[in-house]
CSV table of C-alpha atoms in Angstrom, one decimal:
chain,number,residue,atom,x,y,z
G,1,UNK,CA,102.8,103.0,157.0
G,2,UNK,CA,102.7,104.5,160.9
G,3,UNK,CA,101.7,108.0,162.0
G,4,UNK,CA,103.5,110.3,163.6
G,5,UNK,CA,101.7,110.4,166.4
G,6,UNK,CA,102.5,106.5,166.3
G,7,UNK,CA,105.6,107.7,166.2
G,8,UNK,CA,105.5,108.9,169.5
G,9,UNK,CA,105.8,112.6,168.1
G,10,UNK,CA,103.8,114.8,170.9
G,11,UNK,CA,100.2,115.9,169.3
G,12,UNK,CA,101.7,120.1,169.9
G,13,UNK,CA,104.4,119.5,167.1
G,14,UNK,CA,101.9,117.0,164.9
G,15,UNK,CA,99.5,119.8,164.7
G,16,UNK,CA,102.1,121.8,163.4
G,17,UNK,CA,103.8,119.3,160.8
G,18,UNK,CA,99.5,119.2,159.8
G,19,UNK,CA,99.5,122.5,159.2
G,20,UNK,CA,102.5,122.2,156.5
G,21,UNK,CA,101.2,119.4,155.4
G,22,UNK,CA,103.6,116.6,156.6
G,23,UNK,CA,101.1,114.0,156.9
G,24,UNK,CA,102.8,110.6,156.5
G,25,UNK,CA,106.4,109.8,157.6
G,26,UNK,CA,108.9,108.9,155.6
G,27,UNK,CA,111.1,106.1,155.1
G,28,UNK,CA,113.9,107.8,157.6
G,29,UNK,CA,111.7,109.7,159.7
G,30,UNK,CA,109.5,106.4,160.3
G,31,UNK,CA,113.0,104.2,161.1
G,32,UNK,CA,114.9,107.4,163.0
G,33,UNK,CA,112.2,109.2,165.1
G,34,UNK,CA,111.5,106.1,167.6
G,35,UNK,CA,115.2,105.5,168.3
G,36,UNK,CA,116.1,108.8,168.6
G,37,UNK,CA,112.9,110.2,170.8
G,38,UNK,CA,113.1,107.1,173.5
G,39,UNK,CA,116.6,106.3,174.0
G,40,UNK,CA,119.7,108.4,174.7
G,41,UNK,CA,122.3,106.9,172.1
G,42,UNK,CA,124.7,107.7,169.2
G,43,UNK,CA,122.8,107.2,165.9
G,44,UNK,CA,123.9,107.2,162.2
G,45,UNK,CA,121.8,107.4,159.4
G,46,UNK,CA,122.6,106.7,156.1
G,47,UNK,CA,120.2,108.0,153.8
G,48,UNK,CA,120.1,110.6,150.5
G,49,UNK,CA,119.2,114.5,150.5
G,50,UNK,CA,115.4,115.5,150.2
G,51,UNK,CA,114.2,112.2,152.3
G,52,UNK,CA,113.2,114.0,155.5
G,53,UNK,CA,115.8,114.5,157.2
G,54,UNK,CA,115.2,117.8,159.4
G,55,UNK,CA,112.2,116.1,160.9
G,56,UNK,CA,113.5,113.1,161.2
G,57,UNK,CA,116.4,114.6,163.7
G,58,UNK,CA,114.9,118.2,164.0
G,59,UNK,CA,111.6,116.4,165.9
G,60,UNK,CA,113.4,113.8,168.7
G,61,UNK,CA,115.8,117.1,169.3
G,62,UNK,CA,112.8,119.4,170.1
G,63,UNK,CA,111.1,117.2,172.2
G,64,UNK,CA,114.2,116.5,173.7
G,65,UNK,CA,114.8,120.4,174.9
G,66,UNK,CA,113.7,122.0,178.3
G,67,UNK,CA,112.8,125.2,177.6
G,68,UNK,CA,113.3,126.1,180.9
G,69,UNK,CA,117.0,126.2,181.1
G,70,UNK,CA,118.8,129.0,178.9
G,71,UNK,CA,121.7,127.1,177.8
G,72,UNK,CA,122.7,126.0,174.2
G,73,UNK,CA,121.1,122.4,174.6
G,74,UNK,CA,121.5,121.0,170.9
G,75,UNK,CA,123.9,121.6,167.6
G,76,UNK,CA,123.5,120.8,164.1
G,77,UNK,CA,126.4,121.2,162.1
G,78,UNK,CA,125.5,121.8,158.1
G,79,UNK,CA,127.7,122.3,155.1
G,80,UNK,CA,126.2,125.6,153.8
G,81,UNK,CA,124.6,128.9,154.7
G,82,UNK,CA,121.2,127.4,152.8
G,83,UNK,CA,120.8,124.5,154.9
G,84,UNK,CA,121.4,125.9,157.7
G,85,UNK,CA,118.6,128.9,157.0
G,86,UNK,CA,116.6,126.1,156.0
G,87,UNK,CA,117.0,123.5,158.7
G,88,UNK,CA,116.4,126.6,161.3
G,89,UNK,CA,113.3,127.3,159.1
G,90,UNK,CA,112.0,124.1,159.7
G,91,UNK,CA,112.3,124.0,163.5
G,92,UNK,CA,111.0,127.1,164.2
G,93,UNK,CA,107.7,125.8,162.0
G,94,UNK,CA,107.4,122.6,164.2
G,95,UNK,CA,107.3,124.6,166.8
G,96,UNK,CA,104.6,126.7,166.1
G,97,UNK,CA,102.4,125.1,169.2
G,98,UNK,CA,104.4,124.5,171.5
G,99,UNK,CA,103.4,126.2,174.7
G,100,UNK,CA,107.3,127.3,175.5
G,101,UNK,CA,109.0,128.7,172.7
G,102,UNK,CA,112.4,127.1,171.9
G,103,UNK,CA,114.7,130.0,170.1
G,104,UNK,CA,116.8,129.0,167.5
G,105,UNK,CA,120.0,130.7,166.4
G,106,UNK,CA,121.2,130.1,163.1
G,107,UNK,CA,125.2,131.1,162.5
G,108,UNK,CA,126.9,131.1,159.2
G,109,UNK,CA,129.5,133.3,157.4
G,110,UNK,CA,128.5,135.9,154.5
G,111,UNK,CA,126.6,137.8,157.5
G,112,UNK,CA,128.2,140.3,159.9
G,113,UNK,CA,129.2,138.5,163.0
G,114,UNK,CA,128.1,141.1,165.4
G,115,UNK,CA,124.8,140.6,164.5
G,116,UNK,CA,125.1,136.7,165.2
G,117,UNK,CA,126.7,137.5,168.7
G,118,UNK,CA,123.9,139.4,169.6
G,119,UNK,CA,121.7,137.3,168.7
G,120,UNK,CA,123.7,134.7,170.5
G,121,UNK,CA,123.0,136.9,174.0
G,122,UNK,CA,119.5,136.1,173.9
G,123,UNK,CA,118.0,132.2,175.2
G,124,UNK,CA,119.3,129.9,172.8
G,125,UNK,CA,118.5,126.5,172.7
G,126,UNK,CA,119.4,125.1,169.5
G,127,UNK,CA,122.4,126.9,167.2
G,128,UNK,CA,122.6,125.3,163.7
G,129,UNK,CA,125.6,126.4,162.1
G,130,UNK,CA,128.5,125.8,159.8
G,131,UNK,CA,131.8,124.4,161.1
G,132,UNK,CA,134.0,127.7,159.7
G,133,UNK,CA,131.7,130.5,161.6
G,134,UNK,CA,130.7,128.3,164.3
G,135,UNK,CA,134.6,127.9,165.1
G,136,UNK,CA,135.5,131.3,164.8
G,137,UNK,CA,132.6,131.9,167.4
G,138,UNK,CA,133.8,129.6,169.9
G,139,UNK,CA,137.6,130.6,169.8
G,140,UNK,CA,136.3,134.3,170.4
G,141,UNK,CA,134.9,133.5,173.4
G,142,UNK,CA,131.0,134.1,172.3
G,143,UNK,CA,129.8,131.1,172.2
G,144,UNK,CA,129.7,128.1,174.7
G,145,UNK,CA,129.3,124.7,173.1
G,146,UNK,CA,130.7,122.8,176.3
G,147,UNK,CA,126.9,121.2,177.7
G,148,UNK,CA,125.3,120.3,174.4
G,149,UNK,CA,123.3,117.1,175.1
G,150,UNK,CA,122.5,116.7,171.4
G,151,UNK,CA,125.2,117.0,168.1
G,152,UNK,CA,123.7,116.1,164.7
G,153,UNK,CA,126.3,116.9,161.6
G,154,UNK,CA,123.9,117.1,158.6
G,155,UNK,CA,125.4,115.9,155.0
G,156,UNK,CA,128.8,114.5,156.9
G,157,UNK,CA,130.1,113.2,153.5
G,158,UNK,CA,129.3,116.8,151.8
G,159,UNK,CA,130.9,118.9,154.9
G,160,UNK,CA,134.2,116.9,154.1
G,161,UNK,CA,134.1,117.1,150.7
G,162,UNK,CA,134.0,121.1,150.7
G,163,UNK,CA,137.0,120.9,153.3
G,164,UNK,CA,135.8,120.8,157.0
G,165,UNK,CA,137.8,117.7,158.1
G,166,UNK,CA,139.7,120.5,160.5
G,167,UNK,CA,137.1,122.4,161.3
G,168,UNK,CA,134.9,119.4,162.2
G,169,UNK,CA,137.6,117.6,164.4
G,170,UNK,CA,137.7,120.4,166.0
G,171,UNK,CA,134.5,121.4,166.8
G,172,UNK,CA,134.3,117.8,167.8
G,173,UNK,CA,136.7,118.2,170.8
G,174,UNK,CA,135.1,121.2,171.7
G,175,UNK,CA,131.8,119.0,173.0
G,176,UNK,CA,133.0,116.4,175.1
G,177,UNK,CA,130.6,116.2,177.4
G,178,UNK,CA,127.7,113.8,178.1
G,179,UNK,CA,126.7,114.5,174.3
G,180,UNK,CA,124.9,112.1,171.9
G,181,UNK,CA,126.1,112.4,168.0
G,182,UNK,CA,123.7,112.0,165.7
G,183,UNK,CA,125.6,111.5,161.9
G,184,UNK,CA,123.6,111.9,158.6
G,185,UNK,CA,125.6,111.1,155.5
G,186,UNK,CA,124.4,110.2,152.1
G,187,UNK,CA,127.7,107.9,151.6
G,188,UNK,CA,129.7,106.3,153.8
G,189,UNK,CA,133.7,108.0,152.8
G,190,UNK,CA,136.5,106.6,154.9
G,191,UNK,CA,137.1,109.9,156.6
G,192,UNK,CA,133.5,109.9,158.0
G,193,UNK,CA,134.0,106.2,159.5
G,194,UNK,CA,137.3,108.0,161.0
G,195,UNK,CA,134.9,110.2,162.7
G,196,UNK,CA,132.7,108.0,163.9
G,197,UNK,CA,135.5,105.7,165.5
G,198,UNK,CA,136.9,108.9,166.8
G,199,UNK,CA,133.6,110.4,168.4
G,200,UNK,CA,131.0,107.5,168.6
G,201,UNK,CA,130.2,104.9,170.6
G,202,UNK,CA,131.1,102.1,169.0
G,203,UNK,CA,127.6,100.7,169.7
G,204,UNK,CA,125.8,103.8,167.7
G,205,UNK,CA,122.4,102.9,165.9
G,206,UNK,CA,122.8,102.4,162.8
G,207,UNK,CA,119.7,103.1,160.2
G,208,UNK,CA,120.2,102.7,156.1
G,209,UNK,CA,117.0,103.7,153.7
G,210,UNK,CA,117.5,102.3,150.8
G,211,UNK,CA,120.6,100.7,150.8
G,212,UNK,CA,120.7,99.3,147.2
G,213,UNK,CA,119.6,102.6,145.9
G,214,UNK,CA,122.5,105.0,146.2
G,215,UNK,CA,120.7,107.3,143.8
G,216,UNK,CA,117.1,107.9,143.9
G,217,UNK,CA,114.8,105.7,141.8
G,218,UNK,CA,112.8,108.4,140.8
G,219,UNK,CA,115.8,109.6,138.3
G,220,UNK,CA,116.0,108.6,134.7
G,221,UNK,CA,119.8,108.5,134.0
G,222,UNK,CA,120.8,109.8,130.4
G,223,UNK,CA,124.1,110.0,128.2
G,224,UNK,CA,124.7,111.2,125.0
G,225,UNK,CA,127.7,111.6,122.9
G,226,UNK,CA,129.2,114.5,121.3
G,227,UNK,CA,132.6,116.5,121.1
G,228,UNK,CA,134.2,118.9,122.7
G,229,UNK,CA,133.1,121.5,120.4
G,230,UNK,CA,129.1,120.1,119.8
G,231,UNK,CA,128.9,120.9,123.6
G,232,UNK,CA,127.6,124.2,123.5
G,233,UNK,CA,124.6,123.5,120.8
G,234,UNK,CA,123.8,120.2,122.1
G,235,UNK,CA,122.9,122.3,125.4
G,236,UNK,CA,121.1,124.9,123.9
G,237,UNK,CA,119.5,121.8,122.2
G,238,UNK,CA,118.7,120.4,125.5
G,239,UNK,CA,117.3,123.9,126.9
G,240,UNK,CA,115.0,124.8,123.9
G,241,UNK,CA,113.4,121.3,124.5
G,242,UNK,CA,113.3,121.8,129.0
G,243,UNK,CA,112.3,125.7,128.2
G,244,UNK,CA,109.3,125.0,130.9
G,245,UNK,CA,111.6,123.1,133.5
G,246,UNK,CA,114.2,124.4,135.7
G,247,UNK,CA,117.3,122.3,136.0
G,248,UNK,CA,121.4,122.4,136.9
G,249,UNK,CA,124.1,122.1,134.9
G,250,UNK,CA,127.1,121.3,136.3
G,251,UNK,CA,130.7,121.9,135.5
G,252,UNK,CA,133.8,120.9,137.0
G,253,UNK,CA,135.7,124.1,137.0
G,254,UNK,CA,134.8,128.6,138.0
G,255,UNK,CA,136.0,129.5,134.6
G,256,UNK,CA,134.1,126.6,132.8
G,257,UNK,CA,130.9,127.3,135.0
G,258,UNK,CA,131.8,131.7,133.5
G,259,UNK,CA,132.4,130.7,130.4
G,260,UNK,CA,128.7,128.8,129.7
G,261,UNK,CA,127.2,131.4,131.6
G,262,UNK,CA,128.2,133.8,129.4
G,263,UNK,CA,127.8,131.7,125.9
G,264,UNK,CA,124.2,130.6,127.3
G,265,UNK,CA,123.4,134.4,128.1
G,266,UNK,CA,124.5,135.5,124.8
G,267,UNK,CA,122.2,133.2,123.1
G,268,UNK,CA,119.0,134.5,125.5
G,269,UNK,CA,118.6,131.7,128.0
G,270,UNK,CA,118.0,132.5,131.2
G,271,UNK,CA,120.5,131.3,133.5
G,272,UNK,CA,122.6,132.4,136.5
G,273,UNK,CA,126.2,131.3,137.7
G,274,UNK,CA,127.2,129.6,141.5
G,275,UNK,CA,130.5,129.4,141.8
G,276,UNK,CA,132.9,129.7,144.5
G,277,UNK,CA,134.4,133.4,144.3
G,278,UNK,CA,131.4,134.9,144.7
G,279,UNK,CA,130.2,137.0,147.2
G,280,UNK,CA,127.5,135.8,149.6
G,281,UNK,CA,125.4,138.5,148.1
G,282,UNK,CA,125.5,138.0,145.1
G,283,UNK,CA,124.9,133.7,145.6
G,284,UNK,CA,121.6,134.6,147.5
G,285,UNK,CA,120.4,137.2,144.8
G,286,UNK,CA,121.1,134.3,141.7
G,287,UNK,CA,119.5,131.5,144.4
G,288,UNK,CA,116.6,134.2,145.1
G,289,UNK,CA,116.2,134.3,141.5
G,290,UNK,CA,116.3,130.5,141.0
G,291,UNK,CA,113.9,129.8,143.7
G,292,UNK,CA,111.4,132.3,142.4
G,293,UNK,CA,111.5,130.9,139.1
G,294,UNK,CA,112.7,134.2,137.5
G,295,UNK,CA,115.6,132.2,136.0
G,296,UNK,CA,115.1,128.8,134.7
G,297,UNK,CA,119.0,127.2,134.8
G,298,UNK,CA,121.6,127.4,137.5
G,299,UNK,CA,125.3,127.1,136.2
G,300,UNK,CA,127.7,125.7,138.9
G,301,UNK,CA,130.5,123.9,140.1
G,302,UNK,CA,130.0,120.8,142.5
G,303,UNK,CA,130.9,122.4,145.6
G,304,UNK,CA,129.0,125.5,145.0
G,305,UNK,CA,125.5,123.6,144.8
G,306,UNK,CA,125.9,122.2,148.2
G,307,UNK,CA,123.2,122.4,150.5
G,308,UNK,CA,120.9,123.5,147.3
G,309,UNK,CA,117.6,122.1,147.8
G,310,UNK,CA,114.9,123.6,145.8
G,311,UNK,CA,111.6,122.1,144.7
G,312,UNK,CA,110.5,120.4,140.9
G,313,UNK,CA,113.9,120.8,139.3
G,314,UNK,CA,113.1,118.8,136.2
G,315,UNK,CA,116.6,117.9,135.2
G,316,UNK,CA,120.2,117.9,135.8
G,317,UNK,CA,123.0,118.0,133.2
G,318,UNK,CA,127.1,117.2,133.7
G,319,UNK,CA,128.8,118.9,131.2
G,320,UNK,CA,131.5,117.1,132.3
G,321,UNK,CA,131.3,113.8,134.5
G,322,UNK,CA,132.6,114.7,137.8
G,323,UNK,CA,135.6,112.8,138.7
G,324,UNK,CA,134.1,111.4,142.0
G,325,UNK,CA,131.4,108.8,142.5
G,326,UNK,CA,130.0,110.5,145.2
G,327,UNK,CA,129.4,113.9,143.3
G,328,UNK,CA,127.4,112.2,140.3
G,329,UNK,CA,125.0,110.7,143.4
G,330,UNK,CA,124.8,114.3,144.9
G,331,UNK,CA,124.4,116.3,141.6
G,332,UNK,CA,121.8,114.1,140.2
G,333,UNK,CA,120.3,113.8,143.6
G,334,UNK,CA,119.3,117.7,143.0
G,335,UNK,CA,116.6,116.7,140.4
G,336,UNK,CA,113.3,114.4,141.7
G,337,UNK,CA,112.9,115.1,145.4
G,338,UNK,CA,110.2,114.7,147.9
G,339,UNK,CA,108.7,112.0,145.3
G,340,UNK,CA,108.9,113.9,141.9
G,341,UNK,CA,110.6,112.0,139.1
G,342,UNK,CA,113.4,113.6,137.1
G,343,UNK,CA,116.1,113.8,134.6
G,344,UNK,CA,120.2,113.4,135.0
G,345,UNK,CA,121.8,113.9,131.7
G,346,UNK,CA,125.1,113.5,131.2
G,347,UNK,CA,127.6,115.2,127.9
G,348,UNK,CA,130.1,112.7,127.3
G,349,UNK,CA,133.5,112.1,124.7
G,350,UNK,CA,133.0,109.1,123.3
G,351,UNK,CA,136.0,107.9,125.0
G,352,UNK,CA,134.4,108.5,128.5
G,353,UNK,CA,132.0,105.7,127.7
G,354,UNK,CA,133.8,103.4,130.0
G,355,UNK,CA,133.1,105.9,133.0
G,356,UNK,CA,129.7,105.5,132.3
G,357,UNK,CA,130.3,101.5,132.8
G,358,UNK,CA,131.9,102.2,135.8
G,359,UNK,CA,129.0,104.7,137.1
G,360,UNK,CA,126.5,102.5,136.2
G,361,UNK,CA,128.1,99.0,138.1
G,362,UNK,CA,129.2,101.2,140.8
G,363,UNK,CA,125.8,103.0,141.6
G,364,UNK,CA,123.7,100.3,140.4
G,365,UNK,CA,122.3,102.4,138.0
G,366,UNK,CA,121.0,102.2,134.3
G,367,UNK,CA,121.8,104.7,131.6
G,368,UNK,CA,119.8,105.3,128.3
G,369,UNK,CA,122.0,106.3,125.7
G,370,UNK,CA,119.8,109.4,123.9
G,371,UNK,CA,120.4,112.0,120.7
G,372,UNK,CA,119.3,115.0,121.0
């Protein structure tokens, strides 16, 4: 295994990494950093969330910034406010010992646009943004991304599944200078292939980590047969057994999420809902409580859980199986991050057994039937 210094990372960045206890590069970092540091290329990285992608693209990007030039030189697009804030925070920490200050701004919905416009008037080298808010700022003339040298699309498949396809296309058209595009995605649906074909060099460098393991190998996949009526009692038994662990329960609909949250609260469990109609303020409050441990379980729809990165999640429960295979990957990938282990438990009706076999075959995983 290489060290960060052997990969070409500068000593001032290396010092910050050591302080953050990031000592050995992950597979995606080892494969990516030298390629992005030493050559100006378009790049496609296929990797699950939780594999260390932020440092994989963030460190080379920071190396390429010319701090004496006050222009915006790099843009990172991410699907959710939480992920934008997380990336911004990490980049800031990486630059602790850099002699010339590198300025990073976050741009996302749910915060007053005037505050962000004011911040962008100061020197800004890197912008981390959600597509919708960035487009607002471009169209109002409050941000200019024409001269960016590097564009990162992080969790590109999640951005598309959240309905940002048109926004992405419009943003990419605004940046048609001499930029290099680095695209990171857990899966490669047709829409992503189309973006690659339209906006990226046909000879883009491609790195795929754990290509055989579409789903993290540290997750134990289980299913329990039940009836619609029996699901709540079954969930109660699962939660009682895991009372010292944190987890996420996934529902398909907003109504299902609200309903289940109300029932489990009534039963005395420490649960909070995350769903699409929530105000950003309420969403932040729930996420804070979950991260600091005062909430044990989140109940969420697929889209609302995008970009959640919480360490030490013991389990994920599928109240219903997701409609799309990609969603199973994203849901179960919330647990067992950063080398830890975790459980993904699906509550199924007997008629859904064939769907379990389908998921097993498509994702190369094994489910174990359990009784709860």
